[in-house]
mmCIF file of C-alpha atoms and ligand atoms in Angstrom:
data_model
loop_
_atom_site.group_PDB
_atom_site.id
_atom_site.type_symbol
_atom_site.label_atom_id
_atom_site.label_comp_id
_atom_site.label_asym_id
_atom_site.label_seq_id
_atom_site.Cartn_x
_atom_site.Cartn_y
_atom_site.Cartn_z
ATOM 1 C CA UNK A 7 95.699 90.369 106.700
ATOM 2 C CA UNK A 8 96.790 93.996 106.989
ATOM 3 C CA UNK A 9 97.985 94.816 110.521
ATOM 4 C CA UNK A 10 95.448 96.763 112.511
ATOM 5 C CA UNK A 11 96.341 100.474 112.451
ATOM 6 C CA UNK A 12 95.864 102.292 115.722
ATOM 7 C CA UNK A 13 97.544 102.471 119.106
ATOM 8 C CA UNK A 14 99.855 99.589 118.192
ATOM 9 C CA UNK A 15 101.591 101.961 115.770
ATOM 10 C CA UNK A 16 102.494 104.219 118.720
ATOM 11 C CA UNK A 17 101.114 107.301 117.061
ATOM 12 C CA UNK A 18 103.718 107.320 114.269
ATOM 13 C CA UNK A 19 102.168 109.178 111.373
ATOM 14 C CA UNK A 20 104.425 108.780 108.319
ATOM 15 C CA UNK A 21 102.355 107.045 105.675
ATOM 16 C CA UNK A 22 103.691 105.494 102.505
ATOM 17 C CA UNK A 23 102.180 103.711 99.524
ATOM 18 C CA UNK A 24 105.060 101.580 98.346
ATOM 19 C CA UNK A 25 106.612 98.762 96.379
ATOM 20 C CA UNK A 26 109.506 96.845 97.956
ATOM 21 C CA UNK A 27 112.136 95.590 95.504
ATOM 22 C CA UNK A 28 114.524 93.149 97.198
ATOM 23 C CA UNK A 29 116.793 90.086 97.016
ATOM 24 C CA UNK A 30 116.155 88.136 100.258
ATOM 25 C CA UNK A 31 118.794 87.758 101.792
ATOM 26 C CA UNK A 32 118.767 87.673 105.578
ATOM 27 C CA UNK A 33 118.574 91.444 106.096
ATOM 28 C CA UNK A 34 116.017 91.815 103.288
ATOM 29 C CA UNK A 35 114.025 89.202 105.249
ATOM 30 C CA UNK A 36 114.078 91.367 108.391
ATOM 31 C CA UNK A 37 113.177 94.427 106.284
ATOM 32 C CA UNK A 38 110.131 92.588 104.906
ATOM 33 C CA UNK A 39 109.058 91.437 108.384
ATOM 34 C CA UNK A 40 109.280 95.047 109.610
ATOM 35 C CA UNK A 41 107.333 96.364 106.611
ATOM 36 C CA UNK A 42 104.643 93.685 106.775
ATOM 37 C CA UNK A 43 104.049 94.532 110.462
ATOM 38 C CA UNK A 44 103.732 98.291 109.915
ATOM 39 C CA UNK A 45 100.220 99.709 109.374
ATOM 40 C CA UNK A 46 101.667 103.005 108.117
ATOM 41 C CA UNK A 47 102.865 101.191 104.993
ATOM 42 C CA UNK A 48 100.436 100.368 102.210
ATOM 43 C CA UNK A 49 102.438 97.720 100.341
ATOM 44 C CA UNK A 50 101.261 97.422 96.722
ATOM 45 C CA UNK A 51 103.599 94.524 96.018
ATOM 46 C CA UNK A 52 107.017 93.003 96.577
ATOM 47 C CA UNK A 53 109.314 92.545 93.586
ATOM 48 C CA UNK A 54 112.398 90.343 93.697
ATOM 49 C CA UNK A 55 115.634 90.273 91.757
ATOM 50 C CA UNK A 56 118.739 88.122 91.393
ATOM 51 C CA UNK A 57 121.305 89.306 93.923
ATOM 52 C CA UNK A 58 122.368 87.682 97.162
ATOM 53 C CA UNK A 59 121.134 84.386 95.695
ATOM 54 C CA UNK A 60 119.603 83.402 92.339
ATOM 55 C CA UNK A 61 116.333 84.970 91.174
ATOM 56 C CA UNK A 62 114.236 81.833 91.756
ATOM 57 C CA UNK A 63 115.400 81.719 95.389
ATOM 58 C CA UNK A 64 114.845 85.412 96.156
ATOM 59 C CA UNK A 65 111.235 85.151 94.899
ATOM 60 C CA UNK A 66 110.657 82.015 96.960
ATOM 61 C CA UNK A 67 112.220 83.614 100.029
ATOM 62 C CA UNK A 68 109.972 86.664 99.755
ATOM 63 C CA UNK A 69 106.947 84.351 99.662
ATOM 64 C CA UNK A 70 108.235 82.476 102.727
ATOM 65 C CA UNK A 71 108.647 85.708 104.697
ATOM 66 C CA UNK A 72 105.222 86.902 103.541
ATOM 67 C CA UNK A 73 103.695 83.642 104.821
ATOM 68 C CA UNK A 74 105.423 83.947 108.196
ATOM 69 C CA UNK A 75 104.146 87.520 108.434
ATOM 70 C CA UNK A 76 100.592 86.403 107.619
ATOM 71 C CA UNK A 77 100.386 88.862 104.712
ATOM 72 C CA UNK A 78 99.458 86.495 101.853
ATOM 73 C CA UNK A 79 97.332 89.200 100.217
ATOM 74 C CA UNK A 80 100.474 91.161 99.227
ATOM 75 C CA UNK A 81 101.560 89.983 95.759
ATOM 76 C CA UNK A 82 105.164 88.933 95.071
ATOM 77 C CA UNK A 83 106.578 89.270 91.537
ATOM 78 C CA UNK A 84 109.785 87.581 90.394
ATOM 79 C CA UNK A 85 112.065 89.859 88.393
ATOM 80 C CA UNK A 86 115.346 90.073 86.531
ATOM 81 C CA UNK A 87 117.563 87.018 86.552
ATOM 82 C CA UNK A 88 120.820 88.828 85.890
ATOM 83 C CA UNK A 89 122.263 92.347 85.922
ATOM 84 C CA UNK A 90 121.917 94.689 82.925
ATOM 85 C CA UNK A 91 125.479 94.334 81.629
ATOM 86 C CA UNK A 92 128.016 92.904 84.064
ATOM 87 C CA UNK A 93 128.436 89.251 85.035
ATOM 88 C CA UNK A 94 126.293 88.220 88.006
ATOM 89 C CA UNK A 95 127.881 88.276 91.457
ATOM 90 C CA UNK A 96 126.069 86.581 94.337
ATOM 91 C CA UNK A 97 126.644 86.984 98.094
ATOM 92 C CA UNK A 98 125.464 83.603 99.363
ATOM 93 C CA UNK A 99 128.399 83.363 101.791
ATOM 94 C CA UNK A 100 126.745 86.124 103.864
ATOM 95 C CA UNK A 101 123.201 84.769 103.528
ATOM 96 C CA UNK A 102 123.522 80.956 103.494
ATOM 97 C CA UNK A 103 122.777 78.607 100.606
ATOM 98 C CA UNK A 104 119.034 79.282 100.780
ATOM 99 C CA UNK A 105 119.482 83.034 101.206
ATOM 100 C CA UNK A 106 117.687 82.901 104.572
ATOM 101 C CA UNK A 107 120.575 81.745 106.746
ATOM 102 C CA UNK A 108 119.911 78.519 108.626
ATOM 103 C CA UNK A 109 116.203 79.104 109.177
ATOM 104 C CA UNK A 110 113.891 76.064 108.747
ATOM 105 C CA UNK A 111 111.993 76.869 105.553
ATOM 106 C CA UNK A 112 108.280 76.115 105.172
ATOM 107 C CA UNK A 113 107.012 74.937 101.775
ATOM 108 C CA UNK A 114 105.497 77.642 99.605
ATOM 109 C CA UNK A 115 103.982 77.171 96.184
ATOM 110 C CA UNK A 116 105.184 78.900 93.022
ATOM 111 C CA UNK A 117 103.228 81.932 92.003
ATOM 112 C CA UNK A 118 103.128 82.513 88.276
ATOM 113 C CA UNK A 119 102.322 86.117 87.447
ATOM 114 C CA UNK A 120 103.608 89.118 85.541
ATOM 115 C CA UNK A 121 107.321 89.854 85.546
ATOM 116 C CA UNK A 122 108.396 92.299 88.273
ATOM 117 C CA UNK A 123 109.354 94.924 85.680
ATOM 118 C CA UNK A 124 105.890 94.718 84.076
ATOM 119 C CA UNK A 125 104.313 95.037 87.532
ATOM 120 C CA UNK A 126 106.417 98.124 88.325
ATOM 121 C CA UNK A 127 105.508 99.800 85.035
ATOM 122 C CA UNK A 128 101.783 98.977 85.199
ATOM 123 C CA UNK A 129 101.412 99.900 88.880
ATOM 124 C CA UNK A 130 103.227 103.214 88.590
ATOM 125 C CA UNK A 131 101.221 104.095 85.464
ATOM 126 C CA UNK A 132 98.076 103.433 87.476
ATOM 127 C CA UNK A 133 98.951 105.968 90.187
ATOM 128 C CA UNK A 134 98.899 109.774 90.155
ATOM 129 C CA UNK A 135 102.192 111.680 89.791
ATOM 130 C CA UNK A 136 104.481 111.717 92.827
ATOM 131 C CA UNK A 137 102.537 109.216 94.930
ATOM 132 C CA UNK A 138 104.376 105.877 95.108
ATOM 133 C CA UNK A 139 107.503 105.168 97.149
ATOM 134 C CA UNK A 140 109.907 102.491 95.933
ATOM 135 C CA UNK A 141 112.231 100.817 98.413
ATOM 136 C CA UNK A 142 115.177 98.991 96.847
ATOM 137 C CA UNK A 143 117.243 96.644 99.013
ATOM 138 C CA UNK A 144 118.922 94.606 96.273
ATOM 139 C CA UNK A 145 120.680 95.381 92.986
ATOM 140 C CA UNK A 146 118.721 98.121 91.187
ATOM 141 C CA UNK A 147 118.088 96.037 88.019
ATOM 142 C CA UNK A 148 114.270 95.810 88.156
ATOM 143 C CA UNK A 149 113.722 99.526 88.730
ATOM 144 C CA UNK A 150 116.283 100.564 86.107
ATOM 145 C CA UNK A 151 114.727 98.218 83.542
ATOM 146 C CA UNK A 152 111.267 99.645 84.314
ATOM 147 C CA UNK A 153 112.627 103.195 83.848
ATOM 148 C CA UNK A 154 114.193 102.240 80.516
ATOM 149 C CA UNK A 155 111.046 100.439 79.377
ATOM 150 C CA UNK A 156 108.693 103.311 80.254
ATOM 151 C CA UNK A 157 110.389 106.586 81.319
ATOM 152 C CA UNK A 158 106.983 108.160 82.017
ATOM 153 C CA UNK A 159 106.794 106.152 85.240
ATOM 154 C CA UNK A 160 109.560 108.260 86.797
ATOM 155 C CA UNK A 161 107.129 111.120 87.413
ATOM 156 C CA UNK A 162 104.795 108.813 89.319
ATOM 157 C CA UNK A 163 107.426 108.089 91.950
ATOM 158 C CA UNK A 164 107.311 110.008 95.230
ATOM 159 C CA UNK A 165 110.644 108.829 96.666
ATOM 160 C CA UNK A 166 113.081 106.031 95.948
ATOM 161 C CA UNK A 167 114.599 104.838 99.229
ATOM 162 C CA UNK A 168 117.564 102.560 98.706
ATOM 163 C CA UNK A 169 120.116 100.554 100.606
ATOM 164 C CA UNK A 170 123.299 100.947 98.617
ATOM 165 C CA UNK A 171 126.604 102.712 98.300
ATOM 166 C CA UNK A 172 129.490 103.648 100.550
ATOM 167 C CA UNK A 173 131.535 106.755 101.257
ATOM 168 C CA UNK A 174 133.484 107.146 104.535
ATOM 169 C CA UNK A 175 133.209 103.457 105.436
ATOM 170 C CA UNK A 176 134.664 102.151 102.181
ATOM 171 C CA UNK A 177 133.131 99.193 100.368
ATOM 172 C CA UNK A 178 132.091 95.760 101.606
ATOM 173 C CA UNK A 179 132.752 93.839 98.382
ATOM 174 C CA UNK A 180 135.725 95.780 97.043
ATOM 175 C CA UNK A 181 137.728 98.560 98.655
ATOM 176 C CA UNK A 182 135.259 101.181 97.472
ATOM 177 C CA UNK A 183 132.060 99.431 96.358
ATOM 178 C CA UNK A 184 129.041 98.312 98.334
ATOM 179 C CA UNK A 185 127.346 95.062 97.180
ATOM 180 C CA UNK A 186 123.996 96.322 95.800
ATOM 181 C CA UNK A 187 125.714 98.899 93.595
ATOM 182 C CA UNK A 188 128.596 96.591 92.625
ATOM 183 C CA UNK A 189 126.152 93.833 91.620
ATOM 184 C CA UNK A 190 124.568 96.099 88.970
ATOM 185 C CA UNK A 191 126.375 99.446 88.673
ATOM 186 C CA UNK A 192 124.763 100.263 85.328
ATOM 187 C CA UNK A 193 121.288 99.883 86.823
ATOM 188 C CA UNK A 194 122.313 102.096 89.764
ATOM 189 C CA UNK A 195 123.534 104.700 87.265
ATOM 190 C CA UNK A 196 120.140 104.692 85.501
ATOM 191 C CA UNK A 197 118.289 105.176 88.805
ATOM 192 C CA UNK A 198 120.571 107.935 90.164
ATOM 193 C CA UNK A 199 120.466 109.763 86.815
ATOM 194 C CA UNK A 200 116.664 109.500 86.502
ATOM 195 C CA UNK A 201 115.908 112.778 88.284
ATOM 196 C CA UNK A 202 113.661 111.046 90.834
ATOM 197 C CA UNK A 203 114.337 111.803 94.526
ATOM 198 C CA UNK A 204 116.613 109.108 95.960
ATOM 199 C CA UNK A 205 117.298 108.734 99.701
ATOM 200 C CA UNK A 206 120.420 106.634 100.060
ATOM 201 C CA UNK A 207 121.170 104.431 103.066
ATOM 202 C CA UNK A 208 124.783 103.467 102.400
ATOM 203 C CA UNK A 209 127.266 101.650 104.601
ATOM 204 C CA UNK A 210 128.166 104.903 106.412
ATOM 205 C CA UNK A 211 124.804 104.792 108.194
ATOM 206 C CA UNK A 212 123.867 101.087 108.120
ATOM 207 C CA UNK A 213 127.129 100.296 109.942
ATOM 208 C CA UNK A 214 125.713 102.356 112.826
ATOM 209 C CA UNK A 215 122.901 99.798 113.246
ATOM 210 C CA UNK A 216 124.420 96.605 114.679
ATOM 211 C CA UNK A 217 122.717 93.351 115.648
ATOM 212 C CA UNK A 218 124.076 92.881 119.181
ATOM 213 C CA UNK A 219 123.131 89.767 121.137
ATOM 214 C CA UNK A 220 120.982 91.864 123.521
ATOM 215 C CA UNK A 221 119.035 93.422 120.664
ATOM 216 C CA UNK A 222 118.439 90.016 119.050
ATOM 217 C CA UNK A 223 117.398 88.514 122.400
ATOM 218 C CA UNK A 224 114.851 91.317 122.914
ATOM 219 C CA UNK A 225 113.232 90.414 119.589
ATOM 220 C CA UNK A 226 113.356 86.676 120.279
ATOM 221 C CA UNK A 227 111.714 87.182 123.680
ATOM 222 C CA UNK A 228 108.552 88.378 121.923
ATOM 223 C CA UNK A 229 107.885 84.689 121.280
ATOM 224 C CA UNK A 230 105.818 84.898 118.087
ATOM 225 C CA UNK A 231 106.653 83.393 114.653
ATOM 226 C CA UNK A 232 107.587 86.788 113.091
ATOM 227 C CA UNK A 233 109.976 87.577 115.900
ATOM 228 C CA UNK A 234 111.412 84.035 115.876
ATOM 229 C CA UNK A 235 112.139 84.350 112.137
ATOM 230 C CA UNK A 236 113.736 87.776 112.560
ATOM 231 C CA UNK A 237 115.871 86.523 115.465
ATOM 232 C CA UNK A 238 117.011 83.514 113.429
ATOM 233 C CA UNK A 239 118.011 85.729 110.457
ATOM 234 C CA UNK A 240 119.793 88.228 112.692
ATOM 235 C CA UNK A 241 121.649 85.561 114.651
ATOM 236 C CA UNK A 242 122.873 83.936 111.420
ATOM 237 C CA UNK A 243 124.072 87.310 110.182
ATOM 238 C CA UNK A 244 125.850 88.017 113.457
ATOM 239 C CA UNK A 245 127.569 84.606 113.397
ATOM 240 C CA UNK A 246 128.805 85.081 109.801
ATOM 241 C CA UNK A 247 129.966 88.636 110.444
ATOM 242 C CA UNK A 248 131.992 87.457 113.449
ATOM 243 C CA UNK A 249 133.462 84.619 111.392
ATOM 244 C CA UNK A 250 134.363 86.299 108.137
ATOM 245 C CA UNK A 251 134.593 89.999 108.726
ATOM 246 C CA UNK A 252 136.207 91.702 111.692
ATOM 247 C CA UNK A 253 134.577 90.189 114.746
ATOM 248 C CA UNK A 254 132.052 93.030 114.805
ATOM 249 C CA UNK A 255 128.313 92.569 115.283
ATOM 250 C CA UNK A 256 126.457 92.365 111.967
ATOM 251 C CA UNK A 257 125.269 95.619 110.428
ATOM 252 C CA UNK A 258 121.547 95.704 109.727
ATOM 253 C CA UNK A 259 121.413 97.189 106.229
ATOM 254 C CA UNK A 260 118.078 96.580 104.540
ATOM 255 C CA UNK A 261 115.610 97.397 107.341
ATOM 256 C CA UNK A 262 117.004 100.969 107.399
ATOM 257 C CA UNK A 263 115.065 102.291 104.354
ATOM 258 C CA UNK A 264 111.855 100.775 105.762
ATOM 259 C CA UNK A 265 112.579 102.256 109.207
ATOM 260 C CA UNK A 266 113.221 105.663 107.569
ATOM 261 C CA UNK A 267 109.769 105.592 105.957
ATOM 262 C CA UNK A 268 108.097 104.854 109.295
ATOM 263 C CA UNK A 269 110.293 106.916 111.626
ATOM 264 C CA UNK A 270 112.482 109.385 109.681
ATOM 265 C CA UNK A 271 113.472 111.043 112.951
ATOM 266 C CA UNK A 272 115.815 108.104 113.587
ATOM 267 C CA UNK A 273 118.070 109.285 110.748
ATOM 268 C CA UNK A 274 119.875 112.421 109.556
ATOM 269 C CA UNK A 275 120.334 113.100 105.861
ATOM 270 C CA UNK A 276 122.176 115.655 103.751
ATOM 271 C CA UNK A 277 121.595 116.727 100.144
ATOM 272 C CA UNK A 278 124.288 115.434 97.800
ATOM 273 C CA UNK A 279 125.031 114.510 94.218
ATOM 274 C CA UNK A 280 125.734 110.841 93.524
ATOM 275 C CA UNK A 281 127.316 109.251 90.488
ATOM 276 C CA UNK A 282 128.292 105.608 90.075
ATOM 277 C CA UNK A 283 131.619 104.415 88.668
ATOM 278 C CA UNK A 284 130.944 102.056 85.752
ATOM 279 C CA UNK A 285 134.165 102.261 83.717
ATOM 280 C CA UNK A 286 137.139 101.294 85.846
ATOM 281 C CA UNK A 287 137.437 97.621 86.854
ATOM 282 C CA UNK A 288 139.166 98.518 90.150
ATOM 283 C CA UNK A 289 136.500 100.949 91.329
ATOM 284 C CA UNK A 290 133.453 99.463 89.576
ATOM 285 C CA UNK A 291 130.334 100.266 91.621
ATOM 286 C CA UNK A 292 131.981 103.024 93.678
ATOM 287 C CA UNK A 293 129.487 105.744 94.644
ATOM 288 C CA UNK A 294 130.968 109.243 94.322
ATOM 289 C CA UNK A 295 129.038 111.295 96.907
ATOM 290 C CA UNK A 296 129.518 115.079 96.582
ATOM 291 C CA UNK A 297 128.021 117.441 99.178
ATOM 292 C CA UNK A 298 129.124 120.624 97.386
ATOM 293 C CA UNK A 299 126.631 122.361 95.029
ATOM 294 C CA UNK A 300 123.999 119.838 96.087
ATOM 295 C CA UNK A 301 121.084 122.025 97.195
ATOM 296 C CA UNK A 302 119.140 121.348 93.975
ATOM 297 C CA UNK A 303 120.109 117.694 93.711
ATOM 298 C CA UNK A 304 117.381 115.030 94.039
ATOM 299 C CA UNK A 305 119.727 112.836 96.105
ATOM 300 C CA UNK A 306 120.058 112.672 99.901
ATOM 301 C CA UNK A 307 122.762 110.717 101.698
ATOM 302 C CA UNK A 308 121.922 109.288 105.102
ATOM 303 C CA UNK A 309 124.689 110.428 107.444
ATOM 304 C CA UNK A 310 123.565 109.061 110.815
ATOM 305 C CA UNK A 311 121.255 106.330 112.065
ATOM 306 C CA UNK A 312 120.034 105.759 115.615
ATOM 307 C CA UNK A 313 120.903 102.061 115.954
ATOM 308 C CA UNK A 314 119.035 101.474 119.206
ATOM 309 C CA UNK A 315 116.049 103.398 117.817
ATOM 310 C CA UNK A 316 115.911 101.175 114.715
ATOM 311 C CA UNK A 317 116.013 98.024 116.857
ATOM 312 C CA UNK A 318 113.371 99.420 119.233
ATOM 313 C CA UNK A 319 111.152 100.087 116.219
ATOM 314 C CA UNK A 320 111.620 96.544 114.891
ATOM 315 C CA UNK A 321 110.935 95.073 118.340
ATOM 316 C CA UNK A 322 107.831 97.216 118.816
ATOM 317 C CA UNK A 323 106.456 96.327 115.354
ATOM 318 C CA UNK A 324 107.143 92.602 115.607
ATOM 319 C CA UNK A 325 105.341 92.457 118.946
HETATM 320 C C1 BDR B 12 123.585 94.778 100.931
HETATM 321 O O1 BDR B 12 124.124 93.647 100.243
HETATM 322 C C2 BDR B 12 123.346 92.511 100.496
HETATM 323 O O2 BDR B 12 124.162 91.391 100.686
HETATM 324 C C3 BDR B 12 122.470 92.843 101.684
HETATM 325 O O3 BDR B 12 121.233 92.161 101.589
HETATM 326 C C4 BDR B 12 122.288 94.329 101.581
HETATM 327 O O4 BDR B 12 121.213 94.661 100.728
HETATM 328 C C5 BDR B 12 124.628 95.293 101.891
HETATM 329 O O5 BDR B 12 125.770 95.683 101.197
HETATM 330 CA CA1 CA B 13 119.577 92.983 100.066
#
């Protein structure tokens, strides 16, 4: 059931008709829980892709999160099983074997249906120009394949809001590459070169949104199944980050594009040009972000994020 719009949305007015393309993934899971609980978002469908874990698992995980959120009317479409050109690279060590950390997983049934790329093409063709937002929180394979299959869909897109890329912070999978871009740099190139507006939440801003114990506890204290699932995913992420990275609290990447759609005032952005390195093995997936001569560019780089504001939004929505 769609969440009831009204006072519960605290008067936030940003409205978006959107498709969420993701690879759940613990932080994708929190992003979906936030989106499913937000009346301002009219979710046409969720598409999944191979990324953090294999394609069959990301589709299943999206259906699990949808069930927990009580949003079974939103269709989920399984998508590409490998990147366009490069060899697949998964990130299960950050997301657990299942992709959803150590959460107890309910059974969900398979859902045969059109391929995610077919759904993207058909749905965008069905909508007027400039009306549909696409959020991408995994490798960009599905969207790039849809653009290659039917370039006319590009004009139907209002905004593409992605989690991907790194500039000042450096990479999280190599010295200069962020995972979603590294996992399919050729797809990212197709999307950035498409001419569609792309708002880019890279590591520079997502590292400003950290899952501290207090923030997780505030969500957990809500005491409902959505909040319990989000708290479990966040706590797993925090544990892994402390173990294998630098003892810092886990950054909350994928909810940022969703939060930007609902509450853009929590973020600052700057126009830029972005190109993706696809040739050199050492810098494969590096995002070159250039702020000079960028006024006419369709790309915007998110420079700052209000970490407490993002967590307050998640807490308020999951209540
Ligand atoms: C991104 O990589 C994935 O592991 C996360 O889900 C997020 O989308 C962060 O680099
Ligand atoms: Ca992801």
